[in-house]
Protein backbone atom coordinates (compact mmCIF):
# COMPACT_ATOMS: atom_id res chain seq x y z
CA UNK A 1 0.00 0.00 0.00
CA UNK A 2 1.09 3.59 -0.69
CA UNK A 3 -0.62 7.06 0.19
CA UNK A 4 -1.36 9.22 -2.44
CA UNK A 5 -0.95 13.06 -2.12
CA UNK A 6 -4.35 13.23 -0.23
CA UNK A 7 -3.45 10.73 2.19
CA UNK A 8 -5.60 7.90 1.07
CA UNK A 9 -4.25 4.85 0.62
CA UNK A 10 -3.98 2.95 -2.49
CA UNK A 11 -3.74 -0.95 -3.15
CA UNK A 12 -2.08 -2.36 -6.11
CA UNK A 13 -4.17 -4.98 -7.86
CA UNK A 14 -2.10 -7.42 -6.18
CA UNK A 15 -3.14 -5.87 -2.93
CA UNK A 16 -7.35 -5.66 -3.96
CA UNK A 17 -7.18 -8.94 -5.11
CA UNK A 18 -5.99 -10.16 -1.83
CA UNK A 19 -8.58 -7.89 -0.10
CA UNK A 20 -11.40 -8.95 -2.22
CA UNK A 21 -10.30 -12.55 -2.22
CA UNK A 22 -10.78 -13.39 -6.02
CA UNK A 23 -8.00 -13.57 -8.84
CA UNK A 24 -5.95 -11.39 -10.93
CA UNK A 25 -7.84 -12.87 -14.28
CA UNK A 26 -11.24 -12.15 -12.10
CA UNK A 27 -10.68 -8.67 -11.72
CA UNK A 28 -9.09 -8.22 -15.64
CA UNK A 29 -12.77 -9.80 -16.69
CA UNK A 30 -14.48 -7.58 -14.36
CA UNK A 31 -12.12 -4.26 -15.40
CA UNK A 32 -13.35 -5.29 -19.14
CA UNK A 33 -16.76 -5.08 -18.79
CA UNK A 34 -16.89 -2.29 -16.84
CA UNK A 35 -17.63 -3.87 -13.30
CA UNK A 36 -14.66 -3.05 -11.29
CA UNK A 37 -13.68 -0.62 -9.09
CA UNK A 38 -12.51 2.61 -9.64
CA UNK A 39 -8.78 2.75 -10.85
CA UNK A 40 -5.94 5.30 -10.31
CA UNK A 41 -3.19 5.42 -12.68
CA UNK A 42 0.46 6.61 -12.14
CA UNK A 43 3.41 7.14 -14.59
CA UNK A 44 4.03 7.22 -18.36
CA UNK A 45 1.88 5.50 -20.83
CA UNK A 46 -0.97 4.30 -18.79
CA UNK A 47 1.56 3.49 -15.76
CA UNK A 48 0.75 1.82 -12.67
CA UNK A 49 -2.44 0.82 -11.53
CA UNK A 50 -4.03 1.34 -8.10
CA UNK A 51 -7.06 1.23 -6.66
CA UNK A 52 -7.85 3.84 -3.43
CA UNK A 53 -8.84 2.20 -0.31
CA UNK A 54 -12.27 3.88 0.20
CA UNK A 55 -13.00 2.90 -3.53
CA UNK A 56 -12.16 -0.73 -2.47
CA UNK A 57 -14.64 -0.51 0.13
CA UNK A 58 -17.12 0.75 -1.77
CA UNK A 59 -17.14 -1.68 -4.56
CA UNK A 60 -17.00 -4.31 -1.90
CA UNK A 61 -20.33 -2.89 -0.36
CA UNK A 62 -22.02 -2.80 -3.46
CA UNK A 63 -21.20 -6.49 -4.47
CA UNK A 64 -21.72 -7.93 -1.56
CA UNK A 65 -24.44 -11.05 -1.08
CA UNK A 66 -26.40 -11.04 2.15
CA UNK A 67 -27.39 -14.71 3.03
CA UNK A 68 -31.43 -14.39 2.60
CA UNK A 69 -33.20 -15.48 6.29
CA UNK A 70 -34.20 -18.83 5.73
CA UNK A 71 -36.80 -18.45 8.14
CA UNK A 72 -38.26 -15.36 6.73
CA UNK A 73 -40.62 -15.83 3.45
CA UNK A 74 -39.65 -14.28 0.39
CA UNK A 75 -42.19 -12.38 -1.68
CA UNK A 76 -43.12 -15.30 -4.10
CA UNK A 77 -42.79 -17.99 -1.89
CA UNK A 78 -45.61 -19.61 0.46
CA UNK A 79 -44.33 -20.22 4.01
CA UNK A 80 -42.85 -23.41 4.93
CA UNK A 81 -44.00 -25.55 7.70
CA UNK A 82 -41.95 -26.67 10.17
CA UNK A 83 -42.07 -31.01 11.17
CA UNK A 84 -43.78 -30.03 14.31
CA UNK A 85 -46.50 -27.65 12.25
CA UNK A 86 -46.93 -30.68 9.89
CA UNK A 87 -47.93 -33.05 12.81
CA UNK A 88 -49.94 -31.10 14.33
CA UNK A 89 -52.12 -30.81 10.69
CA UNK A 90 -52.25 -34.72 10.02
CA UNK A 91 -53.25 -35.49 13.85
């Protein structure tokens, strides 16, 4: 990691990769289409590529998957019953 001149910190894609747990050819295929995170380049030609902390932790907000409540019904779904529910309806 190295701070920018605002202070923020950047990661290298080494360093985001790690973070985010997933692969350097993940996050090339997700750069391509226009899915990853925003980047910050440094040097001649394109130079190096970083991404800032806070932008890291943004991204990872947004694609993050909350485990749905098992217990809870979802909007299409008819509620489940439990084994002690389903004896109680064939006694």
């Amino acid at each position: 990691m190295m701070p920018d001149e605002l202070g923020n910190a950047l990661l290298s894609i080494s360093e985001f990769c790690a973070l985010t747990r997933q692969s350097r050819p993940t996050y090339y295929n997700a750069r391509k289409r226009g899915l990853g995170p925003v980047e910050v380049r440094f040097g001649p030609r394109g130079g190096k590529v970083f991404v800032r902390r806070a932008d890291a932790e943004a991204w990872l907000l947004k694609h993050r998957q909350v485990p749905r409540d098992l217990d809870a019904p979802s909007e299409n779904s008819e509620p489940i019953a439990r084994p002690s529910e389903q004896a109680e309806q064939f006694a």
